Tab-separated table of C-alpha atoms in Angstrom:
chain	number	residue	atom	x	y	z
X	92	MET	CA	-153.505	-48.581	136.009
X	93	ALA	CA	-151.106	-48.799	133.082
X	94	ALA	CA	-149.573	-45.591	131.841
X	95	ASP	CA	-149.723	-46.243	128.111
X	96	GLU	CA	-153.438	-45.555	127.709
X	97	ARG	CA	-153.610	-42.189	129.421
X	98	GLY	CA	-155.069	-39.422	127.296
X	99	GLY	CA	-154.839	-35.649	127.394
X	100	THR	CA	-152.966	-32.799	125.758
X	101	PRO	CA	-149.157	-33.172	125.865
X	102	VAL	CA	-147.336	-30.839	128.229
X	103	GLY	CA	-144.309	-28.822	127.239
X	104	ARG	CA	-140.687	-29.360	128.284
X	105	ARG	CA	-140.638	-26.262	130.505
X	106	VAL	CA	-143.706	-27.471	132.404
X	107	VAL	CA	-142.195	-30.894	132.964
X	108	LEU	CA	-138.904	-29.403	134.175
X	109	GLY	CA	-140.789	-27.043	136.445
X	110	VAL	CA	-142.731	-29.919	137.952
X	111	LEU	CA	-139.488	-31.818	138.500
X	112	ALA	CA	-138.250	-28.909	140.589
X	113	LEU	CA	-141.580	-28.676	142.405
X	114	GLY	CA	-141.502	-32.366	143.284
X	115	ALA	CA	-138.001	-32.058	144.691
X	116	ALA	CA	-139.076	-29.034	146.735
X	117	GLY	CA	-141.997	-30.990	148.154
X	118	VAL	CA	-139.690	-33.723	149.382
X	119	ALA	CA	-137.296	-31.187	150.886
X	120	VAL	CA	-139.858	-29.024	152.696
X	121	GLY	CA	-142.218	-31.616	154.116
X	122	ALA	CA	-145.750	-32.986	154.297
X	123	ARG	CA	-147.695	-29.734	153.864
X	124	VAL	CA	-145.948	-28.816	150.643
X	125	GLN	CA	-146.100	-32.463	149.613
X	126	LYS	CA	-149.911	-32.391	149.572
X	127	ALA	CA	-149.886	-29.373	147.288
X	128	THR	CA	-147.323	-30.855	144.930
X	129	ASP	CA	-149.256	-34.128	144.739
X	130	GLY	CA	-152.188	-32.255	143.223
X	131	VAL	CA	-150.007	-30.485	140.679
X	132	LEU	CA	-148.144	-33.651	139.794
X	133	ALA	CA	-151.357	-35.603	139.320
X	134	THR	CA	-152.800	-32.967	136.994
X	135	VAL	CA	-149.655	-32.714	134.889
X	136	SER	CA	-149.073	-36.489	134.848
X	137	SER	CA	-152.478	-37.067	133.289
X	138	LYS	CA	-151.321	-35.000	130.273
X	139	ASP	CA	-147.653	-36.026	130.150
X	140	PRO	CA	-146.785	-38.436	127.311
X	141	THR	CA	-143.096	-38.511	128.285
X	142	GLY	CA	-143.652	-40.416	131.543
X	143	LEU	CA	-141.121	-38.156	133.305
X	144	THR	CA	-143.582	-37.001	135.960
X	145	GLY	CA	-144.214	-40.630	136.878
X	146	LEU	CA	-140.587	-40.867	138.008
X	147	LEU	CA	-140.814	-38.025	140.507
X	148	PRO	CA	-140.334	-38.644	144.251
X	149	GLY	CA	-143.104	-36.127	144.925
X	150	GLY	CA	-145.825	-38.762	145.222
X	151	GLY	CA	-144.346	-40.528	148.217
X	152	GLY	CA	-143.475	-43.510	146.043
X	153	PHE	CA	-146.779	-43.460	144.139
X	154	ARG	CA	-147.137	-42.687	140.451
X	155	PHE	CA	-150.152	-40.704	139.374
X	156	TYR	CA	-152.384	-42.286	136.732
X	157	SER	CA	-155.783	-41.183	135.496
X	158	VAL	CA	-157.857	-42.266	132.526
X	159	ALA	CA	-159.805	-38.995	132.670
X	160	SER	CA	-158.540	-35.676	131.337
X	161	SER	CA	-158.189	-34.059	134.760
X	162	VAL	CA	-158.195	-34.805	138.487
X	163	PRO	CA	-161.836	-34.647	139.699
X	164	HIS	CA	-162.938	-33.124	143.012
X	165	ARG	CA	-165.776	-33.624	145.480
X	166	SER	CA	-165.940	-31.624	148.691
X	167	ALA	CA	-166.762	-33.295	151.998
X	168	ASP	CA	-170.219	-31.687	151.938
X	169	GLU	CA	-171.179	-32.730	148.408
X	170	TYR	CA	-169.695	-36.230	148.407
X	171	ARG	CA	-172.084	-39.206	148.334
X	172	LEU	CA	-171.457	-42.943	148.029
X	173	THR	CA	-174.435	-44.931	146.813
X	174	VAL	CA	-174.981	-48.635	147.515
X	175	ASP	CA	-177.722	-50.061	145.322
X	176	GLY	CA	-178.684	-52.855	142.929
X	177	LEU	CA	-179.651	-56.260	144.353
X	178	VAL	CA	-180.016	-55.061	147.943
X	179	GLU	CA	-182.933	-54.690	150.334
X	180	ARG	CA	-181.913	-51.247	151.606
X	181	PRO	CA	-180.328	-48.959	148.982
X	182	THR	CA	-178.386	-46.218	150.736
X	183	ALA	CA	-176.465	-43.029	149.986
X	184	TYR	CA	-173.702	-42.301	152.503
X	185	THR	CA	-172.181	-38.916	153.216
X	186	LEU	CA	-168.479	-38.657	153.982
X	187	LYS	CA	-169.321	-37.852	157.597
X	188	GLN	CA	-171.371	-41.033	157.907
X	189	LEU	CA	-168.566	-43.156	156.502
X	190	ARG	CA	-166.038	-41.579	158.856
X	191	SER	CA	-168.081	-41.329	162.041
X	192	GLU	CA	-171.085	-43.646	161.949
X	193	MET	CA	-169.659	-46.848	160.477
X	194	PRO	CA	-167.150	-49.229	162.106
X	195	SER	CA	-163.598	-48.285	161.162
X	196	THR	CA	-160.831	-50.644	160.030
X	197	ARG	CA	-157.150	-49.812	159.449
X	198	LEU	CA	-155.060	-51.946	157.087
X	199	VAL	CA	-151.303	-51.648	156.562
X	200	ARG	CA	-150.130	-53.444	153.433
X	201	ASP	CA	-147.765	-52.988	150.517
X	202	VAL	CA	-149.331	-51.331	147.474
X	203	GLN	CA	-148.353	-53.113	144.264
X	204	CYS	CA	-149.018	-51.704	140.793
X	205	VAL	CA	-149.288	-54.060	137.850
X	206	THR	CA	-146.746	-51.852	136.032
X	207	GLY	CA	-144.117	-52.881	138.583
X	208	TRP	CA	-143.727	-50.211	141.263
X	209	ARG	CA	-144.449	-50.961	144.909
X	210	VAL	CA	-145.002	-48.766	147.986
X	211	PRO	CA	-144.369	-50.742	151.181
X	212	GLN	CA	-146.410	-50.649	154.388
X	213	THR	CA	-149.051	-48.093	153.406
X	214	ALA	CA	-151.905	-47.488	155.853
X	215	PHE	CA	-155.493	-47.197	154.633
X	216	THR	CA	-158.452	-46.640	156.978
X	217	GLY	CA	-162.139	-46.908	156.187
X	218	VAL	CA	-165.205	-49.122	156.233
X	219	LEU	CA	-165.009	-52.785	155.365
X	220	LEU	CA	-166.823	-53.418	152.105
X	221	GLY	CA	-168.487	-56.380	153.792
X	222	ASP	CA	-169.973	-54.112	156.476
X	223	LEU	CA	-171.596	-51.913	153.820
X	224	LEU	CA	-173.014	-54.999	152.132
X	225	THR	CA	-174.409	-56.299	155.414
X	226	ALA	CA	-176.028	-52.938	156.129
X	227	ALA	CA	-177.600	-52.921	152.653
X	228	GLY	CA	-178.970	-56.467	152.891
X	229	VAL	CA	-177.671	-58.359	149.851
X	230	ARG	CA	-180.344	-60.351	148.024
X	231	PRO	CA	-179.875	-64.125	147.468
X	232	GLU	CA	-179.406	-63.884	143.705
X	233	ALA	CA	-176.448	-61.472	143.992
X	234	THR	CA	-172.985	-62.690	142.955
X	235	ALA	CA	-170.885	-59.614	142.132
X	236	LEU	CA	-170.280	-55.879	142.588
X	237	ARG	CA	-169.770	-53.110	140.055
X	238	PHE	CA	-167.963	-49.920	141.120
X	239	THR	CA	-168.369	-46.541	139.433
X	240	CYS	CA	-166.341	-43.389	139.942
X	241	PHE	CA	-167.084	-39.679	139.791
X	242	ASP	CA	-164.428	-39.091	137.142
X	243	GLY	CA	-167.168	-40.395	134.838
X	244	VAL	CA	-164.852	-42.952	133.203
X	245	TYR	CA	-163.386	-45.551	135.525
X	246	THR	CA	-165.167	-48.719	136.631
X	247	GLU	CA	-164.169	-51.837	138.552
X	248	SER	CA	-165.604	-55.162	139.682
X	249	LEU	CA	-165.364	-57.820	142.377
X	250	THR	CA	-167.174	-61.046	143.026
X	251	LEU	CA	-169.358	-61.048	146.117
X	252	GLU	CA	-167.025	-63.574	147.744
X	253	GLN	CA	-164.033	-61.304	147.127
X	254	ALA	CA	-165.902	-58.246	148.389
X	255	ARG	CA	-166.636	-59.897	151.726
X	256	ARG	CA	-162.976	-60.549	152.514
X	257	PRO	CA	-161.593	-58.739	155.603
X	258	ASP	CA	-159.017	-56.910	153.472
X	259	MET	CA	-161.427	-55.126	151.110
X	260	LEU	CA	-161.940	-51.552	152.229
X	261	VAL	CA	-163.895	-48.455	151.267
X	262	ALA	CA	-161.129	-46.105	152.376
X	263	HIS	CA	-161.391	-42.480	153.468
X	264	SER	CA	-157.901	-42.135	154.980
X	265	MET	CA	-154.451	-42.919	153.628
X	266	ARG	CA	-151.334	-42.759	155.771
X	267	ASP	CA	-153.618	-41.606	158.593
X	268	GLU	CA	-154.750	-38.467	156.774
X	269	PRO	CA	-157.781	-37.754	154.553
X	270	ILE	CA	-157.258	-39.071	151.038
X	271	THR	CA	-156.427	-36.216	148.680
X	272	ASP	CA	-157.953	-35.670	145.253
X	273	ALA	CA	-154.702	-36.823	143.651
X	274	HIS	CA	-154.848	-40.153	145.458
X	275	GLY	CA	-158.526	-40.756	144.616
X	276	GLY	CA	-160.270	-39.067	147.530
X	277	PRO	CA	-162.288	-38.300	149.387
X	278	VAL	CA	-163.160	-42.027	149.167
X	279	ARG	CA	-161.584	-44.829	147.161
X	280	LEU	CA	-161.724	-48.585	147.063
X	281	TYR	CA	-158.730	-50.396	148.563
X	282	ALA	CA	-158.494	-54.024	147.442
X	283	ALA	CA	-155.423	-54.893	149.511
X	284	PRO	CA	-154.524	-58.326	148.058
X	285	MET	CA	-154.965	-57.211	144.439
X	286	TYR	CA	-153.010	-55.076	141.990
X	287	PHE	CA	-153.706	-51.407	142.530
X	288	TYR	CA	-155.849	-50.963	139.409
X	289	LYS	CA	-158.560	-52.833	141.340
X	290	SER	CA	-158.553	-50.087	144.004
X	291	ALA	CA	-160.806	-47.673	142.145
X	292	LYS	CA	-160.194	-43.991	142.835
X	293	TRP	CA	-162.919	-41.350	143.310
X	294	LEU	CA	-165.444	-43.988	144.308
X	295	ALA	CA	-169.057	-42.928	143.776
X	296	GLY	CA	-171.211	-46.040	143.486
X	297	ILE	CA	-171.368	-49.691	144.532
X	298	THR	CA	-173.959	-51.685	142.622
X	299	VAL	CA	-174.685	-55.281	143.629
X	300	THR	CA	-175.332	-57.422	140.537
X	301	ASP	CA	-175.911	-61.013	139.444
X	302	GLU	CA	-172.797	-61.203	137.241
X	303	VAL	CA	-169.309	-59.749	137.032
X	304	THR	CA	-169.000	-56.786	134.676
X	305	PRO	CA	-165.329	-56.321	133.713
X	306	GLY	CA	-163.936	-52.935	134.707
X	307	TYR	CA	-162.103	-50.287	132.675
X	308	TRP	CA	-158.728	-52.032	132.471
X	309	GLU	CA	-160.180	-55.539	132.316
X	310	ARG	CA	-161.921	-54.561	129.077
X	311	ARG	CA	-158.445	-53.626	127.841
X	312	GLY	CA	-156.758	-56.914	128.662
X	313	TYR	CA	-156.028	-56.936	132.400
X	314	ASP	CA	-157.175	-59.892	134.508
X	315	VAL	CA	-160.583	-59.561	136.156
X	316	ASP	CA	-159.179	-61.310	139.225
X	317	GLY	CA	-156.184	-59.086	139.936
X	318	TRP	CA	-154.444	-61.044	142.704
X	319	VAL	CA	-150.906	-59.815	143.342
X	320	GLY	CA	-148.438	-62.470	142.193
X	321	ARG	CA	-151.126	-64.748	140.766
X	322	SER	CA	-152.455	-62.816	137.771
X	323	ASN	CA	-151.511	-60.655	134.798
X	324	GLY	CA	-148.468	-62.853	134.143
X	325	ARG	CA	-146.580	-61.425	137.124
X	326	ASP	CA	-144.938	-63.150	140.099
X	327	ASP	CA	-144.764	-60.268	142.607
X	328	HIS	CA	-144.683	-61.133	146.289
X	329	PRO	CA	-148.243	-61.050	147.742
X	330	THR	CA	-149.261	-57.890	149.579
X	331	SER	CA	-151.413	-59.621	152.222
């Protein structure tokens, strides 16, 4: 997601400098502190017009973007993922069901943002999007998917053909640990061969439809088909 359309109240210089120190401390101390600093960095980044927090090493190479005014949260107990629309068996999955009752797939790919940064060899684990579609029973007239998120703002889309690829994942783990709020957990989409704006964070709903509905950034000029190196006027090396 591009940084220039983030909203929120600007943060002060002291806060930004304090977060800079916090990010450096996270790198120095280790993974446990890193998780805590990720949450702080994500919250401050969403309200930072300077872009300085996006340059921090605290995110493990990731930059934190959100189009909402804060970082949303769903506990493991309250989280639900709905699969509905043009399907025979609409379903609402708990986090436990996604983790324990569905076949698990682990993908290791580079993450490429359309703004230019790249995080190499990042592991995501979850349920293949195609497996969820098979379980739901997609109706013959279906051609596309619309994704909604519990931040109440973000949306995404895929064609049905894209969604059934073996590198499209409904992910619940990142780098072999549960996905944090800052990184879009507890469940996010991971569209491995596409720019990272296609990998919707805070995933709440998958609706099967008969036409593609452009997502949040596509309505603002990004390509609907976000293939790395083959869209958005960029020539980045493919991620998968």
